Short mmCIF file of C-alpha atoms and ligand atoms in Angstrom, two decimals:
data_model
loop_
_atom_site.label_atom_id
_atom_site.label_comp_id
_atom_site.label_asym_id
_atom_site.label_seq_id
_atom_site.Cartn_x
_atom_site.Cartn_y
_atom_site.Cartn_z
CA MET A 1 27.25 62.35 -9.77
CA ASN A 2 30.41 61.00 -10.88
CA LYS A 3 32.00 57.99 -9.86
CA MET A 4 34.52 59.31 -7.75
CA GLN A 5 31.77 61.16 -5.92
CA ASP A 6 30.11 57.96 -5.55
CA LYS A 7 33.21 56.40 -4.16
CA ILE A 8 33.64 59.34 -1.51
CA ARG A 9 30.04 58.91 -0.24
CA LYS A 10 30.45 55.46 0.25
CA ILE A 11 33.39 55.57 2.06
CA TYR A 12 31.67 58.77 4.18
CA GLU A 13 28.90 56.20 5.06
CA GLU A 14 31.43 53.58 6.22
CA ILE A 15 33.53 56.37 8.26
CA GLU A 16 30.29 57.59 9.79
CA ALA A 17 29.31 53.96 10.81
CA PHE A 18 32.57 52.90 12.29
CA THR A 19 32.70 52.31 15.90
CA THR A 20 34.94 50.64 18.65
CA ASP A 21 36.16 50.09 22.36
CA ARG A 22 39.46 48.68 20.84
CA LYS A 23 42.77 50.35 20.33
CA ASP A 24 44.00 48.31 17.72
CA ASP A 25 40.70 48.47 15.57
CA LEU A 26 40.90 52.43 15.91
CA GLU A 27 44.75 51.82 14.70
CA GLN A 28 43.55 50.10 11.83
CA PHE A 29 41.01 52.54 10.96
CA ARG A 30 43.50 55.20 11.01
CA VAL A 31 45.96 53.00 8.76
CA LYS A 32 43.12 52.68 6.30
CA TYR A 33 41.76 56.41 5.72
CA LEU A 34 44.18 58.47 7.41
CA SER A 35 47.79 57.29 6.63
CA LYS A 36 50.20 58.19 3.92
CA LYS A 37 48.99 54.90 1.93
CA GLY A 38 45.40 55.17 3.02
CA VAL A 39 42.12 55.35 1.34
CA ILE A 40 41.97 59.02 1.52
CA THR A 41 45.50 60.14 0.06
CA GLY A 42 44.64 57.62 -2.90
CA LEU A 43 41.77 59.79 -3.55
CA PHE A 44 43.44 62.94 -3.17
CA THR A 45 46.48 61.54 -5.54
CA SER A 46 43.42 60.73 -7.96
CA PHE A 47 41.95 64.08 -7.64
CA LYS A 48 44.04 65.61 -10.64
CA ASP A 49 42.02 63.14 -13.14
CA VAL A 50 38.73 64.90 -12.06
CA PRO A 51 37.50 66.86 -15.20
CA ILE A 52 37.73 70.66 -14.69
CA GLU A 53 34.30 71.36 -14.20
CA GLN A 54 33.61 68.85 -11.36
CA LYS A 55 36.90 69.59 -9.45
CA ARG A 56 35.39 72.22 -7.21
CA ALA A 57 32.43 69.56 -5.96
CA VAL A 58 34.91 66.54 -5.74
CA GLY A 59 37.09 68.81 -3.95
CA GLN A 60 34.90 69.77 -1.54
CA ALA A 61 33.64 66.41 -0.48
CA LEU A 62 37.15 64.98 -0.18
CA ASN A 63 37.96 67.71 2.19
CA ASP A 64 34.72 66.76 4.09
CA LEU A 65 35.79 63.22 3.94
CA LYS A 66 38.97 63.79 5.49
CA LYS A 67 37.59 66.14 8.28
CA LYS A 68 35.02 63.48 9.00
CA ALA A 69 37.71 60.96 9.01
CA GLN A 70 39.97 62.59 11.08
CA GLU A 71 37.11 63.76 13.86
CA LYS A 72 36.11 59.93 14.08
CA PHE A 73 39.29 59.09 14.99
CA ASN A 74 39.86 61.91 17.26
CA THR A 75 36.77 61.32 19.31
CA ILE A 76 37.19 57.80 19.32
CA GLY A 77 40.54 58.18 20.83
CA ASP A 78 39.58 60.45 23.54
CA GLN A 79 37.22 58.12 25.07
CA LEU A 80 39.26 55.30 25.08
CA LYS A 81 42.23 57.27 26.55
CA LYS A 82 38.96 58.69 29.29
CA ARG A 83 38.30 54.95 30.09
CA GLU A 84 41.73 53.97 30.18
CA ASP A 85 42.50 56.96 32.86
CA LYS A 86 39.33 55.46 34.72
CA THR A 87 40.41 51.92 34.92
CA GLU A 88 44.18 53.35 36.52
CA SER A 89 42.86 55.48 38.82
CA VAL A 90 40.67 52.47 39.77
CA ASN A 91 44.02 50.43 40.17
CA ASP A 92 45.82 53.35 41.86
CA VAL A 93 45.94 52.23 45.90
CA SER A 94 47.44 55.66 46.75
CA LEU A 95 43.84 57.24 45.76
CA PRO A 96 41.88 58.44 48.70
CA VAL A 97 38.48 56.31 48.88
CA HIS A 98 34.96 58.02 48.49
CA PHE A 99 33.87 56.93 51.94
CA GLN A 100 30.34 55.20 51.57
CA GLU A 101 28.55 56.00 54.79
CA PRO A 102 27.11 52.85 56.32
CA GLY A 103 23.01 53.33 56.59
CA SER A 104 21.54 52.68 59.83
CA ARG A 105 17.86 51.14 61.24
CA HIS A 106 15.27 53.77 61.99
CA PRO A 107 14.93 53.84 65.57
CA LEU A 108 11.34 52.73 65.57
CA SER A 109 12.41 49.68 63.65
CA LEU A 110 15.45 49.00 66.17
CA ILE A 111 12.61 48.83 69.30
CA ARG A 112 10.05 47.11 67.18
CA ASN A 113 12.52 44.38 66.56
CA GLU A 114 13.52 44.26 69.95
CA ILE A 115 10.14 43.92 71.27
CA ILE A 116 9.62 40.92 68.75
CA GLU A 117 12.96 39.35 70.07
CA ILE A 118 12.03 39.54 73.71
CA PHE A 119 8.46 38.46 73.11
CA SER A 120 9.82 35.25 70.89
CA ARG A 121 11.88 33.94 73.53
CA ILE A 122 8.78 33.25 75.38
CA GLY A 123 6.83 31.73 72.23
CA PHE A 124 5.10 34.33 70.99
CA THR A 125 4.96 34.65 67.11
CA VAL A 126 4.55 37.70 64.69
CA ALA A 127 1.65 38.39 62.87
CA GLU A 128 0.03 41.30 60.93
CA GLY A 129 -3.43 42.91 60.06
CA PRO A 130 -4.50 45.12 57.48
CA GLU A 131 -3.98 48.79 58.15
CA ILE A 132 -7.72 49.36 56.43
CA GLU A 133 -10.36 48.06 58.57
CA ASP A 134 -14.06 47.85 58.58
CA ASP A 135 -15.94 48.63 61.69
CA TRP A 136 -16.45 45.01 62.74
CA HIS A 137 -12.59 44.73 63.57
CA ASN A 138 -11.53 48.06 64.80
CA PHE A 139 -14.57 48.37 66.77
CA THR A 140 -17.80 46.65 66.92
CA ALA A 141 -15.87 42.80 67.24
CA LEU A 142 -14.02 44.61 70.41
CA ASN A 143 -17.03 45.67 72.03
CA PHE A 144 -16.76 49.37 71.64
CA PRO A 145 -20.34 50.63 72.60
CA GLU A 146 -22.16 52.36 69.41
CA GLU A 147 -21.86 55.91 70.57
CA HIS A 148 -18.28 55.54 71.74
CA PRO A 149 -15.86 58.49 71.25
CA ALA A 150 -13.40 56.90 69.49
CA ARG A 151 -15.54 56.27 66.98
CA ASP A 152 -16.31 59.65 66.36
CA MET A 153 -14.90 61.31 63.38
CA GLN A 154 -12.37 63.51 65.70
CA ASP A 155 -10.18 60.22 65.93
CA THR A 156 -10.78 58.38 63.13
CA PHE A 157 -9.98 58.35 59.05
CA PHE A 158 -13.03 57.12 57.43
CA ILE A 159 -12.39 55.93 54.00
CA GLU A 160 -16.07 55.01 53.52
CA LYS A 161 -19.22 55.56 55.45
CA ASP A 162 -22.19 52.96 55.38
CA PRO A 163 -20.53 50.25 55.60
CA ASP A 164 -17.63 52.12 57.48
CA ILE A 165 -14.03 51.18 56.40
CA ALA A 166 -11.54 53.44 57.83
CA LEU A 167 -7.59 53.68 58.59
CA ARG A 168 -7.35 51.39 61.87
CA THR A 169 -7.19 53.45 65.03
CA HIS A 170 -5.09 50.60 67.07
CA THR A 171 -3.61 47.15 66.62
CA SER A 172 -6.30 45.72 68.23
CA SER A 173 -8.38 45.06 65.39
CA ALA A 174 -5.25 42.55 64.42
CA GLN A 175 -6.31 40.21 67.25
CA ILE A 176 -9.88 39.86 66.13
CA ARG A 177 -8.70 38.92 62.91
CA ALA A 178 -6.07 36.40 63.99
CA MET A 179 -9.38 34.81 66.27
CA GLU A 180 -11.16 34.55 63.23
CA GLN A 181 -8.79 32.82 61.31
CA ARG A 182 -7.02 30.69 63.64
CA LYS A 183 -8.03 28.72 66.55
CA PRO A 184 -6.70 28.88 70.38
CA PRO A 185 -4.14 28.03 71.61
CA LEU A 186 -2.68 31.70 70.37
CA ARG A 187 0.47 33.20 71.16
CA GLU A 188 0.72 36.07 68.98
CA ILE A 189 2.10 39.71 68.72
CA TYR A 190 0.90 41.92 65.97
CA PRO A 191 3.17 44.87 65.29
CA GLY A 192 1.98 48.13 62.76
CA ARG A 193 1.06 51.55 61.85
CA VAL A 194 -2.29 53.37 63.02
CA PHE A 195 -3.74 56.17 62.36
CA ARG A 196 -5.72 58.63 64.66
CA ASN A 197 -7.07 62.30 63.30
CA GLU A 198 -5.15 63.96 65.94
CA ALA A 199 -3.65 67.49 66.15
CA ILE A 200 0.43 66.86 65.46
CA SER A 201 2.42 68.08 68.40
CA ALA A 202 5.63 66.86 70.21
CA ARG A 203 3.81 64.18 71.84
CA ALA A 204 1.12 63.12 69.66
CA HIS A 205 1.31 62.46 66.01
CA CYS A 206 -1.93 60.83 63.45
CA ILE A 207 0.49 58.48 62.21
CA PHE A 208 2.22 55.68 64.77
CA HIS A 209 3.05 52.13 65.23
CA GLN A 210 1.70 50.09 68.06
CA VAL A 211 2.50 46.45 68.96
CA GLU A 212 -0.70 44.48 70.17
CA GLY A 213 -0.02 41.17 72.29
CA LEU A 214 -2.66 38.13 72.23
CA TYR A 215 -2.42 34.98 74.46
CA ILE A 216 -5.73 32.59 74.65
CA ASP A 217 -5.35 29.16 76.36
CA GLU A 218 -7.25 26.94 78.65
CA ASN A 219 -6.72 28.62 82.24
CA VAL A 220 -4.78 31.75 81.42
CA SER A 221 -4.78 34.08 84.48
CA PHE A 222 -3.91 37.57 84.83
CA ALA A 223 -0.88 36.14 87.01
CA ASP A 224 0.48 35.26 83.62
CA LEU A 225 -0.16 38.73 82.07
CA LYS A 226 1.50 40.33 84.87
CA GLN A 227 4.27 37.76 84.46
CA ALA A 228 4.36 38.21 80.92
CA LEU A 229 4.84 41.87 80.84
CA TYR A 230 7.10 42.07 84.24
CA TYR A 231 9.75 39.89 82.15
CA PHE A 232 8.96 42.10 78.88
CA ALA A 233 9.70 45.36 80.68
CA ARG A 234 12.77 43.98 82.62
CA GLU A 235 14.04 42.51 79.24
CA LEU A 236 13.56 46.19 77.39
CA PHE A 237 14.57 48.41 80.15
CA GLY A 238 16.77 46.73 81.89
CA GLU A 239 16.71 44.49 85.15
CA ASP A 240 16.31 47.01 87.76
CA THR A 241 13.19 47.94 86.23
CA ASP A 242 10.00 48.05 88.71
CA VAL A 243 6.53 47.74 87.09
CA ARG A 244 3.19 48.39 88.54
CA PHE A 245 -0.18 47.85 87.47
CA ARG A 246 -3.07 50.29 87.49
CA PRO A 247 -6.96 49.28 87.19
CA SER A 248 -8.14 51.33 83.87
CA TYR A 249 -10.66 50.76 81.26
CA PHE A 250 -10.74 49.10 77.88
CA PRO A 251 -14.29 47.95 76.49
CA PHE A 252 -12.16 44.64 74.91
CA THR A 253 -10.64 43.40 78.22
CA GLU A 254 -12.17 42.86 81.64
CA PRO A 255 -10.21 43.48 84.25
CA SER A 256 -8.21 46.14 82.72
CA ALA A 257 -5.20 47.70 83.55
CA GLU A 258 -2.56 49.82 82.33
CA MET A 259 1.36 49.30 83.45
CA ASP A 260 3.64 51.72 84.62
CA ILE A 261 7.53 51.13 84.77
CA SER A 262 9.75 52.73 87.10
CA CYS A 263 11.38 55.69 85.47
CA ASN A 264 14.11 55.01 83.83
CA ILE A 265 15.44 58.04 83.49
CA CYS A 266 15.79 58.90 87.08
CA GLY A 267 15.39 55.68 88.29
CA GLY A 268 12.26 56.39 90.08
CA LYS A 269 13.54 59.50 92.24
CA GLY A 270 11.80 62.05 90.22
CA CYS A 271 12.23 63.96 87.16
CA ASN A 272 10.20 66.07 84.21
CA ILE A 273 10.07 62.95 82.21
CA CYS A 274 8.14 61.10 85.00
CA LYS A 275 6.36 63.76 86.19
CA TYR A 276 8.32 63.58 89.35
CA THR A 277 6.00 60.68 90.12
CA GLY A 278 8.84 58.12 89.74
CA TRP A 279 6.77 56.10 87.45
CA VAL A 280 6.13 56.09 83.52
CA GLU A 281 3.02 54.49 81.65
CA ILE A 282 4.22 52.04 78.94
CA LEU A 283 1.23 50.04 78.12
CA GLY A 284 -2.73 48.78 78.31
CA CYS A 285 -3.70 45.60 79.06
CA GLY A 286 -6.34 43.06 80.47
CA MET A 287 -7.99 39.90 80.09
CA VAL A 288 -10.09 39.46 77.12
CA ASP A 289 -13.19 39.99 77.61
CA PRO A 290 -15.52 36.70 77.02
CA ASP A 291 -18.07 38.83 74.54
CA VAL A 292 -15.06 39.42 72.39
CA LEU A 293 -14.10 35.58 72.55
CA GLU A 294 -17.60 34.88 71.62
CA ASN A 295 -17.61 37.48 68.86
CA CYS A 296 -14.62 35.23 67.25
CA ASN A 297 -16.70 32.14 67.74
CA ILE A 298 -14.30 31.27 70.46
CA ASP A 299 -15.98 29.13 73.48
CA SER A 300 -15.20 31.45 76.41
CA GLU A 301 -16.36 28.90 79.02
CA LYS A 302 -13.27 26.77 77.59
CA TYR A 303 -11.02 29.67 76.78
CA THR A 304 -9.59 32.73 78.70
CA GLY A 305 -6.74 35.04 77.56
CA PHE A 306 -4.67 38.31 77.60
CA ALA A 307 -3.92 41.05 75.53
CA PHE A 308 -1.89 44.13 75.73
CA GLY A 309 -1.21 46.91 73.20
CA MET A 310 1.77 49.68 73.55
CA GLY A 311 2.77 52.42 71.49
CA ILE A 312 6.26 52.20 69.69
CA GLU A 313 6.96 55.94 69.55
CA ARG A 314 6.22 55.95 73.15
CA ILE A 315 8.26 53.45 74.46
CA THR A 316 11.34 54.68 71.92
CA MET A 317 11.11 57.61 73.46
CA LEU A 318 11.17 56.74 76.89
CA LYS A 319 14.40 54.41 75.92
CA TYR A 320 16.24 56.92 74.15
CA GLN A 321 15.25 59.91 75.88
CA ILE A 322 13.42 61.87 72.69
CA GLN A 323 11.46 64.73 73.34
CA ASP A 324 9.42 65.20 70.39
CA ILE A 325 7.77 62.57 68.45
CA ARG A 326 8.09 64.55 64.87
CA LEU A 327 11.84 63.78 65.33
CA PHE A 328 10.54 60.02 63.78
CA PHE A 329 8.84 61.31 60.99
CA GLU A 330 11.32 63.92 59.44
CA ASN A 331 14.09 61.90 58.33
CA ASP A 332 16.63 64.21 59.43
CA LEU A 333 20.02 62.59 59.04
CA ARG A 334 21.71 64.34 62.14
CA PHE A 335 18.82 62.38 64.48
CA LEU A 336 19.06 59.22 62.23
CA LYS A 337 22.53 58.84 62.56
CA GLN A 338 22.29 58.68 66.30
CA PHE A 339 20.97 54.83 65.87
CA THR A 340 23.22 52.30 65.06
CA SER A 341 22.66 48.62 65.29
CA ALA A 342 22.96 45.51 63.85
CA ILE A 343 19.40 44.15 64.41
N1 LIG B 1 -5.62 49.46 71.72
C1 LIG B 1 -5.58 50.29 72.93
C2 LIG B 1 -5.03 51.58 72.29
O1 LIG B 1 -4.84 52.00 71.33
C3 LIG B 1 -4.33 49.24 73.42
C4 LIG B 1 -4.71 48.33 74.42
C5 LIG B 1 -5.13 48.41 75.98
C6 LIG B 1 -4.21 47.02 73.61
C7 LIG B 1 -5.12 47.00 76.01
C8 LIG B 1 -5.11 46.12 74.40
C9 LIG B 1 -5.44 45.96 75.69
O2 LIG B 1 -4.92 44.72 73.60
O3 LIG B 1 -5.61 44.93 76.62
O4 LIG B 1 -4.97 52.19 73.19
#
């Protein structure tokens, strides 16, 4: 290769490596390579001195070089122009804005937060338990008899057998962990996700949410339970809300009850939501069974307490008159957009 070709190759490499995001640099590039007094014009001038037998190859290389320089200049020029246009359009206040739709909280989060708010005003703090539980915390410590149907494969998603590990079927398991880890007085609520092996329908889902509550101290009575839950119902559903307690059964409370509120849709007159009874059930509750306290090494002679548990989906459905539980899990924006709040 002769000297001329060597020079062309070096310049070619220089041009190839050139890059900039500044107009000034690009102008310098143009002057250096592409102007009348530029390097490439200079090379074309010396072309006449190239020996005849090399003219063809050198000529070709020179043409390639010129093409390369022009291309480089054009590409960078285009890029800089695009960027300039963009900046200009950002500064143009008369252009229409791209409206960013604000997100909104999921209705279940809204109601969960509201429940937490309400109980925190009467001294309850929030704690959580694990979603994967052992048999002790989900069943045995809560006094579920060995053959209780809730332990059945029908209801529980087991992860392991012997020893049994399962997805918790209720947040009551979190009370056991709390009583094992912390000693009374305890005044806590435990929101969380629970799992049951159930067919999905408009009224039931295999994944849903609960809030569990627990209050353990000396001299806690059923009257305290009623007062706390009455307060809660009126805070959440409005001050005209009435409550009633019906005797019920849960293995871990004695006595046990279910609490109904006066139907917030028809105001107690009767409608299809309350099945024309004027009442809708919203939670289970009761005095913590002394055996459960003892299972957690709490002296049941000294301490008493109450517990309650409610389904967040159910309460949200009642509050917002939602007819199908599946809507909570479908992420349909037309549904979700209807719930906006700062909480
Ligand atoms: N764990 C019960 C359920 O999932 C709800 C419940 C009822 C919780 C009574 C309680 C309670 O703490 O006292 O249906």
